[in-house]
Coordinates of C-alpha atoms in Angstrom, one line a residue:
Chain A
X267 CA 34.4 -49.4 -100.1
X268 CA 33.4 -49.9 -96.5
X269 CA 33.3 -46.6 -94.9
X270 CA 33.5 -48.3 -91.5
X271 CA 36.8 -49.9 -92.4
X272 CA 38.2 -46.7 -94.0
X273 CA 37.4 -44.5 -91.0
X274 CA 39.2 -46.8 -88.7
X275 CA 42.1 -47.4 -91.0
X276 CA 42.6 -43.7 -91.7
X277 CA 43.1 -43.1 -88.0
X278 CA 45.1 -46.3 -87.4
X279 CA 47.4 -45.3 -90.3
X280 CA 48.5 -42.3 -88.2
X281 CA 49.5 -44.7 -85.5
X282 CA 51.4 -46.8 -88.0
X283 CA 53.2 -43.8 -89.4
X284 CA 54.3 -42.7 -86.0
X285 CA 55.5 -46.2 -85.2
X286 CA 57.6 -46.2 -88.4
X287 CA 58.8 -42.6 -87.6
X288 CA 58.2 -41.6 -91.2
X289 CA 55.7 -39.1 -92.6
X290 CA 52.2 -40.3 -92.3
X291 CA 50.8 -41.8 -95.5
X292 CA 47.1 -41.5 -95.1
X293 CA 46.8 -43.0 -98.6
X294 CA 47.9 -46.3 -97.2
X295 CA 44.4 -47.7 -96.6
X296 CA 45.5 -51.1 -95.7
X297 CA 48.4 -53.2 -94.5
X298 CA 50.0 -55.3 -97.3
X299 CA 51.8 -58.6 -96.7
X300 CA 55.2 -58.9 -98.5
X301 CA 53.9 -61.6 -100.8
X302 CA 51.1 -59.5 -102.2
X303 CA 51.1 -59.8 -106.0
X304 CA 51.9 -56.7 -107.9
X305 CA 48.9 -54.4 -107.9
X306 CA 47.5 -54.0 -111.5
X307 CA 47.1 -50.5 -112.7
X308 CA 47.4 -48.8 -116.2
X309 CA 49.1 -51.6 -118.3
X310 CA 46.6 -54.2 -117.0
X311 CA 43.7 -51.8 -117.4
X312 CA 44.5 -50.9 -120.9
X313 CA 44.6 -54.6 -121.9
X314 CA 41.3 -55.3 -120.0
X315 CA 39.3 -52.4 -121.4
X316 CA 40.3 -53.3 -124.9
X317 CA 38.3 -56.5 -124.5
X318 CA 35.2 -54.8 -123.0
X319 CA 32.0 -54.9 -125.1
X320 CA 30.4 -51.5 -126.0
X321 CA 28.4 -50.1 -123.2
X322 CA 25.6 -47.5 -123.3
X323 CA 25.3 -45.8 -119.9
X324 CA 22.0 -44.9 -118.3
X325 CA 21.0 -41.3 -118.5
X326 CA 20.0 -38.7 -116.0
X327 CA 16.6 -37.0 -116.4
X328 CA 18.6 -34.3 -118.2
X329 CA 19.8 -36.8 -120.8
X330 CA 23.5 -37.0 -120.0
X331 CA 25.3 -40.2 -118.8
X332 CA 24.5 -40.9 -115.2
X333 CA 27.6 -41.2 -113.1
X334 CA 25.9 -40.7 -109.8
X335 CA 26.7 -42.7 -106.7
X336 CA 29.7 -43.6 -104.5
X337 CA 32.9 -44.6 -106.2
X338 CA 36.3 -45.9 -105.0
X339 CA 39.7 -44.4 -105.7
X340 CA 42.1 -46.4 -107.8
X341 CA 42.6 -49.0 -105.1
X342 CA 46.1 -50.3 -104.4
X343 CA 48.3 -48.2 -102.3
X344 CA 46.7 -44.9 -103.3
X345 CA 49.5 -43.7 -105.5
X346 CA 52.6 -44.1 -103.2
X347 CA 54.5 -43.7 -106.5
X348 CA 52.6 -43.3 -109.8
X349 CA 55.5 -45.1 -111.6
X350 CA 55.9 -48.9 -111.4
X351 CA 57.6 -49.9 -108.2
X352 CA 58.4 -53.0 -106.1
X353 CA 57.2 -53.8 -102.5
X354 CA 58.4 -51.2 -100.0
X355 CA 56.6 -51.9 -96.7
X356 CA 53.2 -52.8 -95.3
X357 CA 51.7 -49.6 -96.6
X358 CA 53.2 -49.9 -100.1
X359 CA 52.9 -53.1 -102.1
X360 CA 54.4 -53.6 -105.5
X361 CA 52.3 -51.8 -108.0
X362 CA 52.2 -51.2 -111.8
X363 CA 52.5 -47.7 -113.2
X364 CA 49.5 -45.4 -113.3
X365 CA 50.8 -43.9 -116.5
X366 CA 49.3 -45.2 -119.7
X367 CA 51.1 -42.9 -122.0
X368 CA 54.1 -42.7 -122.8
X369 CA 54.3 -46.5 -123.1
X370 CA 57.3 -46.7 -120.8
X371 CA 55.1 -45.7 -117.9
X372 CA 57.4 -42.9 -116.8
X373 CA 56.7 -39.2 -116.3
X374 CA 58.3 -37.5 -119.4
X375 CA 60.2 -34.8 -117.4
X376 CA 62.4 -32.3 -119.0
X377 CA 66.0 -32.8 -117.7
X378 CA 65.9 -30.1 -115.0
X379 CA 62.6 -31.4 -113.8
X380 CA 63.8 -35.0 -113.7
X381 CA 66.8 -33.9 -111.6
X382 CA 64.4 -32.1 -109.3
X383 CA 62.1 -35.1 -108.9
X384 CA 65.2 -37.3 -108.1
X385 CA 66.4 -34.8 -105.6
X386 CA 63.1 -34.8 -103.8
X387 CA 62.8 -38.5 -103.9
X388 CA 66.3 -39.1 -102.6
X389 CA 65.3 -37.3 -99.4
X390 CA 61.8 -38.5 -98.6
X391 CA 63.0 -40.6 -95.6
X392 CA 60.6 -43.2 -96.8
X393 CA 62.8 -46.1 -97.6
X394 CA 62.7 -45.9 -101.4
X395 CA 65.6 -47.5 -103.1
X396 CA 68.4 -45.0 -103.7
X397 CA 67.4 -42.6 -100.9
X398 CA 70.5 -40.9 -99.7
X399 CA 70.1 -37.2 -99.6
X400 CA 69.1 -34.9 -96.7
X401 CA 65.5 -34.6 -95.9
X402 CA 63.5 -32.9 -98.6
X403 CA 59.7 -32.7 -98.5
X404 CA 56.9 -34.8 -97.1
X405 CA 54.1 -35.4 -99.5
X406 CA 51.5 -32.6 -99.4
X407 CA 48.9 -35.3 -98.9
X408 CA 50.6 -36.4 -95.7
X409 CA 49.7 -32.9 -94.3
X410 CA 46.1 -33.5 -95.4
X411 CA 46.5 -31.1 -98.3
X412 CA 44.4 -32.3 -101.2
X413 CA 45.4 -31.7 -104.8
X414 CA 44.5 -32.8 -108.3
X415 CA 44.5 -35.4 -109.6
X416 CA 45.3 -37.3 -106.4
X417 CA 41.8 -36.8 -105.0
X418 CA 40.6 -39.1 -107.7
X419 CA 43.1 -41.8 -106.9
X420 CA 43.5 -42.2 -103.2
X421 CA 40.1 -41.9 -101.7
X422 CA 36.4 -42.5 -102.3
X423 CA 34.1 -40.0 -103.9
X424 CA 30.4 -39.3 -104.3
X425 CA 29.2 -38.0 -107.7
X426 CA 26.0 -36.0 -107.9
X427 CA 24.6 -34.6 -111.1
X428 CA 22.4 -31.6 -111.5
X429 CA 21.4 -29.7 -114.6
X430 CA 24.5 -27.9 -115.8
X431 CA 26.7 -29.4 -113.0
X432 CA 28.7 -32.4 -112.1
X433 CA 29.4 -32.4 -108.3
X434 CA 32.2 -34.6 -106.8
X435 CA 32.4 -34.8 -103.0
X436 CA 35.1 -36.4 -100.9
X437 CA 33.5 -39.5 -99.3
X438 CA 36.3 -41.1 -97.4
X439 CA 39.3 -38.8 -96.6
X440 CA 39.1 -35.2 -95.4
X441 CA 37.2 -32.4 -96.9
X442 CA 37.1 -31.3 -100.5
X443 CA 34.5 -30.8 -103.2
X444 CA 34.4 -30.0 -106.9
X445 CA 31.4 -28.4 -108.5
X446 CA 32.1 -28.7 -112.2
X447 CA 29.9 -26.5 -114.4
X448 CA 29.1 -28.0 -117.8
X449 CA 27.4 -24.8 -119.2
X450 CA 30.4 -23.6 -121.2
X451 CA 31.4 -20.8 -118.9
X452 CA 35.0 -19.6 -118.9
X453 CA 37.6 -20.4 -116.2
X454 CA 38.2 -17.9 -113.4
X455 CA 41.0 -15.4 -114.0
X456 CA 44.5 -16.9 -114.4
X457 CA 46.0 -15.2 -111.4
X458 CA 43.8 -17.3 -109.0
X459 CA 45.6 -20.5 -108.2
X460 CA 44.1 -23.5 -106.3
X461 CA 45.2 -26.9 -105.0
X462 CA 42.3 -28.5 -107.0
X463 CA 42.5 -25.9 -109.8
X464 CA 39.4 -24.6 -111.6
X465 CA 37.3 -27.2 -113.4
X466 CA 35.1 -26.8 -116.5
X467 CA 33.3 -29.7 -118.0
X468 CA 31.7 -30.7 -121.3
X469 CA 30.1 -33.8 -122.8
X470 CA 31.7 -35.5 -125.7
X471 CA 29.4 -38.3 -126.6
X472 CA 29.2 -40.4 -123.4
X473 CA 32.4 -39.0 -122.0
X474 CA 32.6 -36.2 -119.4
X475 CA 35.6 -34.1 -120.3
X476 CA 36.9 -31.8 -117.6
X477 CA 39.5 -29.2 -118.2
X478 CA 41.4 -28.3 -115.0
X479 CA 43.4 -25.0 -115.1
X480 CA 44.4 -22.5 -112.4
X481 CA 46.5 -25.1 -110.6
X482 CA 48.9 -23.8 -107.9
X483 CA 51.6 -26.4 -108.7
X484 CA 52.0 -27.3 -105.0
X485 CA 50.4 -30.8 -105.2
X486 CA 52.1 -34.0 -106.0
X487 CA 50.8 -36.9 -108.1
X488 CA 51.8 -39.3 -105.4
X489 CA 53.9 -39.5 -102.2
X490 CA 57.2 -40.0 -104.2
X491 CA 57.8 -36.4 -105.4
X492 CA 56.2 -36.5 -108.9
X493 CA 55.4 -32.9 -109.6
X494 CA 53.8 -30.4 -111.9
X495 CA 53.8 -26.6 -112.1
X496 CA 51.3 -23.8 -112.0
X497 CA 51.4 -23.8 -115.8
X498 CA 50.0 -27.4 -115.9
X499 CA 46.7 -28.1 -117.5
X500 CA 44.9 -31.4 -116.8
X501 CA 42.2 -32.8 -119.0
X502 CA 40.1 -35.5 -117.4
X503 CA 38.0 -38.0 -119.3
X504 CA 35.4 -39.8 -117.3
X505 CA 33.6 -42.7 -119.1
X506 CA 31.3 -45.5 -117.9
X507 CA 32.5 -48.8 -119.3
X508 CA 30.0 -50.9 -117.4
X509 CA 27.4 -50.2 -114.7
X510 CA 30.0 -50.3 -111.9
X511 CA 33.2 -49.0 -113.6
X512 CA 34.5 -45.6 -114.7
X513 CA 37.4 -45.5 -117.1
X514 CA 39.2 -42.5 -115.6
X515 CA 41.9 -40.9 -117.7
X516 CA 43.7 -37.6 -117.2
X517 CA 46.0 -36.0 -119.7
X518 CA 48.7 -33.8 -118.2
X519 CA 50.0 -31.0 -120.4
X520 CA 52.8 -28.6 -119.5
X521 CA 55.7 -27.9 -121.9
X522 CA 57.5 -26.0 -119.1
X523 CA 58.2 -29.3 -117.2
X524 CA 57.4 -32.2 -119.5
X525 CA 58.7 -33.2 -123.0
X526 CA 55.2 -34.2 -124.1
X527 CA 51.6 -34.6 -122.8
X528 CA 51.2 -37.7 -120.8
X529 CA 48.3 -39.7 -119.3
X530 CA 47.2 -41.4 -116.1
X531 CA 44.6 -44.1 -116.6
X532 CA 42.9 -46.4 -114.2
X533 CA 39.4 -47.8 -113.4
X534 CA 37.3 -46.5 -110.6
X535 CA 34.8 -49.1 -109.2
X536 CA 31.4 -48.4 -107.7
X537 CA 31.6 -48.6 -103.9
X538 CA 31.2 -52.2 -102.8
X539 CA 31.6 -53.8 -106.2
X540 CA 35.4 -54.2 -106.5
X541 CA 36.2 -57.9 -106.5
X542 CA 39.9 -57.5 -107.2
X543 CA 40.9 -57.4 -103.6
X544 CA 43.1 -54.4 -104.2
X545 CA 43.1 -53.2 -100.6
X546 CA 45.2 -55.7 -98.8
X547 CA 44.3 -56.8 -95.4
X548 CA 42.8 -54.3 -93.1
X549 CA 43.2 -56.8 -90.3
X550 CA 42.6 -55.4 -86.9
X551 CA 41.4 -52.1 -88.1
X552 CA 38.0 -53.5 -88.9
X553 CA 37.4 -54.5 -85.3
X554 CA 36.0 -51.6 -83.2
X555 CA 37.6 -53.0 -80.1
X556 CA 41.0 -52.7 -81.8
X557 CA 40.5 -49.2 -82.9
X558 CA 39.3 -48.4 -79.4
X559 CA 42.4 -49.9 -78.0
X560 CA 44.4 -47.6 -80.2
X561 CA 42.6 -44.7 -78.7
X562 CA 40.2 -44.0 -81.5
X563 CA 36.8 -44.4 -80.2
X564 CA 35.1 -41.7 -82.2
X565 CA 34.8 -43.1 -85.7
X566 CA 34.1 -46.7 -84.8
X567 CA 30.8 -48.0 -85.8
X568 CA 28.7 -50.9 -84.5
X569 CA 30.1 -54.2 -85.6
X570 CA 26.7 -55.8 -86.3
X571 CA 24.3 -54.9 -89.1
X572 CA 25.0 -51.3 -89.9
X573 CA 22.2 -49.1 -91.3
X574 CA 24.8 -46.4 -91.5
X575 CA 27.0 -48.3 -93.8
X576 CA 26.2 -46.0 -96.8
X577 CA 26.6 -42.8 -94.9
X578 CA 29.7 -40.6 -95.1
X579 CA 31.0 -39.8 -91.7
X580 CA 33.5 -37.2 -90.6
X581 CA 37.1 -38.0 -91.1
X582 CA 38.6 -34.5 -90.3
X583 CA 42.0 -35.4 -91.7
X584 CA 43.7 -32.1 -90.8
X585 CA 42.3 -32.0 -87.3
X586 CA 43.6 -35.4 -86.5
X587 CA 47.0 -34.9 -88.1
X588 CA 48.7 -32.3 -85.9
X589 CA 51.1 -34.7 -84.2
X590 CA 52.3 -36.0 -87.5
X591 CA 52.7 -32.5 -88.9
X592 CA 54.8 -31.6 -85.9
X593 CA 56.9 -34.8 -86.4
X594 CA 57.5 -33.9 -90.1
X595 CA 58.5 -30.4 -89.1
X596 CA 60.9 -31.7 -86.4
X597 CA 62.5 -34.2 -88.7
X598 CA 63.5 -31.4 -91.0
X599 CA 61.2 -31.8 -93.9
X600 CA 60.8 -28.6 -95.9
X601 CA 57.7 -26.9 -97.1
X602 CA 57.2 -27.6 -100.7
X603 CA 56.7 -24.2 -102.5
X604 CA 56.3 -25.7 -106.0
X605 CA 59.0 -25.6 -108.7
X606 CA 59.8 -22.8 -111.1
X607 CA 60.9 -23.8 -114.6
X608 CA 64.1 -22.2 -115.7
X609 CA 63.7 -19.4 -118.3
Chain B
X187 CA -14.6 -6.9 -72.9
X188 CA -17.5 -6.9 -75.3
X189 CA -17.5 -9.6 -77.9
X190 CA -18.0 -7.1 -80.8
X191 CA -15.1 -5.0 -79.6
X192 CA -12.7 -8.1 -79.5
X193 CA -13.9 -8.8 -83.1
X194 CA -13.2 -5.2 -84.1
X195 CA -9.7 -5.4 -82.6
X196 CA -8.9 -8.7 -84.3
X197 CA -10.2 -7.2 -87.6
X198 CA -8.0 -4.2 -87.2
X199 CA -5.0 -6.4 -86.5
X200 CA -5.7 -8.5 -89.6
X201 CA -5.8 -5.3 -91.7
X202 CA -2.5 -4.1 -90.3
X203 CA -1.0 -7.5 -90.7
X204 CA -2.0 -7.7 -94.3
X205 CA -1.0 -4.2 -95.2
X206 CA 2.5 -3.9 -96.6
X207 CA 4.6 -1.5 -94.5
X208 CA 7.5 -0.3 -96.6
X209 CA 10.6 0.3 -94.5
X210 CA 9.4 -1.6 -91.5
X211 CA 10.6 -5.1 -92.5
X212 CA 12.3 -6.6 -95.5
X213 CA 9.8 -9.3 -95.9
X214 CA 6.2 -8.2 -95.2
X215 CA 4.3 -11.2 -93.8
X216 CA 1.5 -11.2 -96.3
X217 CA 1.3 -14.4 -98.2
X218 CA 3.9 -17.0 -97.3
X219 CA 6.3 -17.8 -100.0
X220 CA 6.0 -21.1 -101.7
X221 CA 9.3 -22.4 -103.0
X222 CA 9.8 -24.5 -106.1
X223 CA 10.0 -28.3 -105.5
X224 CA 12.8 -30.7 -106.3
X225 CA 12.0 -33.9 -108.3
X226 CA 11.5 -35.6 -105.0
X227 CA 8.8 -33.1 -104.1
X228 CA 10.6 -31.3 -101.4
X229 CA 11.2 -27.6 -101.1
X230 CA 14.1 -26.7 -103.4
X231 CA 16.7 -24.8 -101.4
X232 CA 19.5 -25.5 -103.8
X233 CA 21.9 -22.8 -104.9
X234 CA 24.7 -20.6 -103.5
X235 CA 24.0 -18.7 -100.3
X236 CA 25.9 -16.4 -98.0
X237 CA 25.3 -14.6 -94.7
X238 CA 25.8 -10.9 -94.7
X239 CA 26.4 -9.7 -91.2
X240 CA 29.1 -9.7 -88.5
X241 CA 28.1 -12.9 -86.7
X242 CA 31.5 -14.3 -87.5
X243 CA 33.1 -11.6 -85.4
X244 CA 30.6 -11.7 -82.5
X245 CA 27.1 -13.2 -82.2
X246 CA 26.3 -10.5 -79.7
X247 CA 26.0 -6.7 -80.3
X248 CA 29.5 -5.2 -80.6
X249 CA 31.1 -1.9 -81.5
X250 CA 33.8 -1.7 -84.1
X251 CA 37.4 -2.2 -83.3
X252 CA 40.5 -2.4 -85.4
X253 CA 39.7 -4.7 -88.3
X254 CA 36.3 -5.7 -86.9
X255 CA 33.1 -4.0 -88.2
X256 CA 30.3 -3.2 -85.7
X257 CA 27.2 -5.2 -85.5
X258 CA 23.8 -5.4 -83.8
X259 CA 24.2 -9.0 -83.0
X260 CA 22.1 -12.0 -84.1
X261 CA 21.0 -13.4 -80.7
X262 CA 17.3 -13.2 -79.8
X263 CA 17.0 -11.2 -76.7
X264 CA 20.4 -9.7 -77.1
X265 CA 22.7 -11.7 -74.7
X266 CA 23.8 -15.3 -74.6
X267 CA 22.5 -16.8 -71.3
X268 CA 25.8 -18.1 -69.8
X269 CA 26.1 -19.8 -66.5
X270 CA 28.4 -17.6 -64.3
X271 CA 31.5 -19.8 -64.5
X272 CA 31.0 -20.1 -68.3
X273 CA 30.8 -16.3 -68.6
X274 CA 34.2 -16.0 -67.0
X275 CA 35.6 -18.5 -69.5
X276 CA 34.0 -16.6 -72.3
X277 CA 35.7 -13.4 -71.1
X278 CA 39.0 -15.2 -70.9
X279 CA 38.5 -16.6 -74.4
X280 CA 37.9 -13.1 -75.6
X281 CA 41.1 -11.8 -74.0
X282 CA 43.2 -14.6 -75.5
X283 CA 41.3 -14.9 -78.8
X284 CA 44.3 -14.2 -81.0
X285 CA 45.8 -17.5 -79.9
X286 CA 42.8 -19.5 -78.6
X287 CA 40.3 -19.1 -81.4
X288 CA 40.2 -22.4 -83.3
X289 CA 39.8 -20.4 -86.5
X290 CA 43.4 -19.2 -86.1
X291 CA 44.4 -22.9 -86.5
X292 CA 42.2 -23.5 -89.5
X293 CA 40.2 -26.1 -87.7
X294 CA 36.7 -27.1 -88.9
X295 CA 34.5 -24.4 -87.3
X296 CA 31.5 -26.5 -86.2
X297 CA 27.8 -25.7 -86.5
X298 CA 26.4 -23.0 -86.7
X299 CA 29.7 -21.1 -87.0
X300 CA 30.4 -22.4 -90.5
X301 CA 27.1 -21.0 -91.8
X302 CA 28.1 -17.4 -91.2
X303 CA 31.9 -17.6 -91.9
X304 CA 32.8 -15.2 -94.7
X305 CA 32.3 -16.8 -98.1
X306 CA 29.4 -18.7 -99.7
X307 CA 28.2 -22.2 -99.5
X308 CA 26.3 -24.4 -101.9
X309 CA 23.3 -26.5 -101.0
X310 CA 22.8 -29.7 -103.0
X311 CA 19.8 -31.9 -102.4
X312 CA 19.2 -35.6 -103.0
X313 CA 16.3 -37.7 -101.9
X314 CA 18.0 -39.0 -98.8
X315 CA 20.3 -36.2 -97.8
X316 CA 21.1 -32.6 -98.1
X317 CA 24.8 -31.8 -98.7
X318 CA 26.3 -28.4 -97.9
X319 CA 29.5 -27.5 -99.7
X320 CA 31.2 -24.7 -97.8
X321 CA 33.9 -22.5 -99.3
X322 CA 35.6 -22.2 -95.9
X323 CA 37.9 -25.2 -95.3
X324 CA 36.3 -26.8 -98.4
X325 CA 34.1 -28.5 -95.9
X326 CA 31.4 -31.0 -97.0
X327 CA 28.5 -31.5 -94.6
X328 CA 26.0 -34.3 -95.2
X329 CA 22.6 -33.9 -93.5
X330 CA 21.0 -37.3 -93.6
X331 CA 17.3 -37.5 -94.2
X332 CA 17.2 -41.3 -94.7
X333 CA 15.3 -42.2 -91.6
X334 CA 18.3 -43.2 -89.6
X335 CA 18.3 -41.5 -86.1
X336 CA 21.6 -40.2 -84.7
X337 CA 23.9 -43.2 -84.3
X338 CA 24.7 -44.6 -81.0
X339 CA 27.4 -42.5 -79.2
X340 CA 29.6 -41.5 -77.6
X341 CA 30.8 -39.6 -80.7
X342 CA 32.7 -36.3 -80.9
X343 CA 32.9 -34.7 -84.3
X344 CA 34.0 -31.2 -85.3
X345 CA 30.9 -30.7 -87.4
X346 CA 28.6 -32.9 -85.3
X347 CA 26.1 -35.4 -86.7
X348 CA 23.3 -33.8 -88.7
X349 CA 19.9 -35.4 -89.2
X350 CA 17.3 -33.5 -91.2
X351 CA 13.5 -33.4 -91.8
X352 CA 11.0 -31.2 -93.6
X353 CA 8.5 -29.2 -91.6
X354 CA 6.4 -27.5 -94.3
X355 CA 8.8 -25.6 -96.4
X356 CA 11.4 -25.6 -93.6
X357 CA 14.5 -27.8 -93.5
X358 CA 15.0 -28.6 -89.8
X359 CA 18.3 -30.1 -88.9
X360 CA 19.1 -31.7 -85.5
X361 CA 22.8 -31.7 -84.8
X362 CA 24.6 -33.4 -81.8
X363 CA 27.9 -35.1 -81.1
X364 CA 30.2 -32.1 -81.2
X365 CA 33.5 -31.9 -79.6
X366 CA 34.3 -29.0 -77.1
X367 CA 37.0 -27.5 -79.3
X368 CA 35.0 -25.2 -81.6
X369 CA 33.7 -21.7 -80.9
X370 CA 30.7 -19.8 -82.1
X371 CA 32.6 -16.7 -83.3
X372 CA 35.8 -14.8 -83.0
X373 CA 34.7 -13.2 -79.7
X374 CA 35.2 -16.4 -77.6
X375 CA 31.6 -17.5 -77.4
X376 CA 31.9 -21.2 -76.8
X377 CA 30.1 -24.5 -75.9
X378 CA 30.9 -28.0 -74.5
X379 CA 30.6 -31.4 -76.1
X380 CA 27.0 -31.4 -74.8
X381 CA 26.0 -28.9 -77.5
X382 CA 22.7 -29.5 -79.3
X383 CA 21.9 -27.3 -82.2
X384 CA 18.6 -27.3 -84.1
X385 CA 18.8 -25.4 -87.4
X386 CA 15.9 -24.2 -89.5
X387 CA 16.3 -23.1 -93.1
X388 CA 13.1 -21.5 -94.4
X389 CA 12.9 -20.0 -97.9
X390 CA 11.1 -16.6 -97.6
X391 CA 11.6 -15.4 -101.2
X392 CA 13.4 -16.8 -104.2
X393 CA 16.5 -15.0 -103.0
X394 CA 16.4 -15.4 -99.2
X395 CA 16.5 -18.2 -96.6
X396 CA 15.7 -17.4 -93.0
X397 CA 18.3 -19.2 -90.9
X398 CA 17.5 -19.9 -87.3
X399 CA 19.6 -22.0 -84.9
X400 CA 18.5 -22.9 -81.4
X401 CA 21.4 -23.6 -79.2
X402 CA 21.3 -25.8 -76.1
X403 CA 24.1 -26.8 -73.8
X404 CA 23.3 -27.5 -70.1
X405 CA 26.9 -27.4 -69.2
X406 CA 27.4 -23.8 -70.4
X407 CA 24.1 -22.0 -70.7
X408 CA 21.2 -21.4 -68.3
X409 CA 18.6 -22.1 -71.0
X410 CA 18.3 -22.7 -74.8
X411 CA 18.9 -19.6 -76.9
X412 CA 18.5 -18.7 -80.5
X413 CA 20.2 -16.9 -83.3
X414 CA 18.6 -15.9 -86.6
X415 CA 19.7 -14.2 -89.8
X416 CA 18.8 -14.1 -93.4
X417 CA 20.9 -15.9 -95.9
X418 CA 21.2 -14.3 -99.3
X419 CA 21.3 -16.0 -102.6
X420 CA 24.5 -14.9 -104.5
X421 CA 23.4 -13.0 -107.5
X422 CA 26.6 -12.8 -109.6
X423 CA 26.3 -14.5 -113.0
X424 CA 28.4 -17.7 -113.0
X425 CA 29.1 -17.4 -109.2
X426 CA 30.9 -20.5 -107.8
X427 CA 32.1 -21.7 -104.5
X428 CA 35.9 -21.5 -104.8
X429 CA 38.6 -23.2 -102.8
X430 CA 39.7 -21.9 -99.3
X431 CA 42.4 -24.3 -98.2
X432 CA 43.0 -22.6 -94.9
X433 CA 45.4 -25.3 -93.5
X434 CA 47.7 -24.9 -96.5
X435 CA 48.0 -21.2 -96.0
X436 CA 48.6 -21.6 -92.3
X437 CA 51.2 -24.3 -92.6
X438 CA 53.0 -22.3 -95.3
X439 CA 53.2 -19.3 -93.0
X440 CA 54.3 -21.3 -90.0
X441 CA 56.7 -23.8 -91.5
X442 CA 59.7 -21.6 -91.9
X443 CA 58.9 -19.2 -89.0
X444 CA 61.6 -19.7 -86.3
X445 CA 59.4 -18.3 -83.6
X446 CA 56.3 -20.3 -84.5
X447 CA 54.4 -21.8 -81.6
X448 CA 52.3 -24.0 -84.0
X449 CA 54.6 -27.1 -83.9
X450 CA 54.3 -28.2 -80.3

């Protein structure tokens, strides 16, 4: 993914959001025309990967599969809604569900949780069909608060491997990092809760399996109010299916909010190799002069040959988001404190 | 002075220099430490490190006050060489630090401040860059060593633009392109966007890095000045850099506070 484009688009998205007078959706990395075909996600990926030939990944000097390099998120609209949805506006094209299991592509909420999800969704002020209620919550991500598993979906990442560690760094949006030990150590104590949880990895054949616990239950899967709790456990499975594609699957387990474990599944493409055109048209945002005209001179790079193309430059999401935070607050959106399952 | 006498003095000096003097310094300057090498052949500074001092409170010497431990300061020569008008601003910053300190707004703290914020950071080396993963703000800093010079400005970044090189066993980092919105500490020591920082990370034992930062800002100071401090390798078994999502805690506190001044 072009960091030059993303840097400009991230800032321009703030402008767009204020123009729409809705919460900012930094995940919207592009502007989508209304006739954009539905973005393929889990159902298409399941069919595609079933036809892939076996692949033996290269190894690091330590003998484990080598995932190192720069990787895109899931593409598309960056999980505006992880369930299948139709075109909403220029930031949110029609998109297939991210959910590979259950087969209906829906989050298998318990009844109380489904009611809560619908209540949140009805008051997002976002223009989703059926919105009616009073303002509920803005998506945590729109306040630049990163959470699992969205960090894998809506932005680029760099993966670095060291003996006993897999390290994942934010490469496009904001600041976050995961250092995942693969040495068999236990999780930190259960009272410590984190937006990104606490990750422990292991190798199963060529698959990196990461157990994520200690989640604080404050994050959303998307911008549409799909939620989990602080009891939730996520098990990620990272597997290279060709030199430039990771099959990313995460199983979400939490009997206090879901009827059964469920899975998100999508490919992640190596930076610069995605030919699917899943990012819409970043029209004027690519032109430095346009970004400058919008008042964003800082992150704009030279338009010509760019020796800095592969570098990760500062995005400082939270620092640039204050006006949007104020707007959300003034519009009456409430702070999301997580949900507590009934006893 | 007689030639033999000079030789005698030099000899004596050498003897003293080579004699370990317990209690006088933590790292007797006998033989320089040779750090292990990475696969790329560079000094291996990787691991989890942390400052252990009160620089986050005040770079200069300070007595204790409520909630603030005392400290001898980390500025070489003792005092930061402010221009007169800048010194007045520093004093004003100090008086109003409860509201003006960018830390109270959870903003990225800049360089070198992030180095001595409470909490550890992890250094991760690759051939073309050194990444530092800070616990504070979960900040990721990429120090490029790929041969690219600082890009063409003007650029103003919270953490600046970092370009590194090796000088012997020392990682030298040149940082420019800051904004004027970060401070050096909680005492109101500040800079302008013209700030230029040169950091030096020198391994002195398997468990210590000497951290030095030369600070230059012709709009604020009369001359370049320097801070230095050891960084300590965290010794706990299975230590890890955890999450410090400062903005989340701040927004949670302010969101439902009817007297909050944050949302304006």
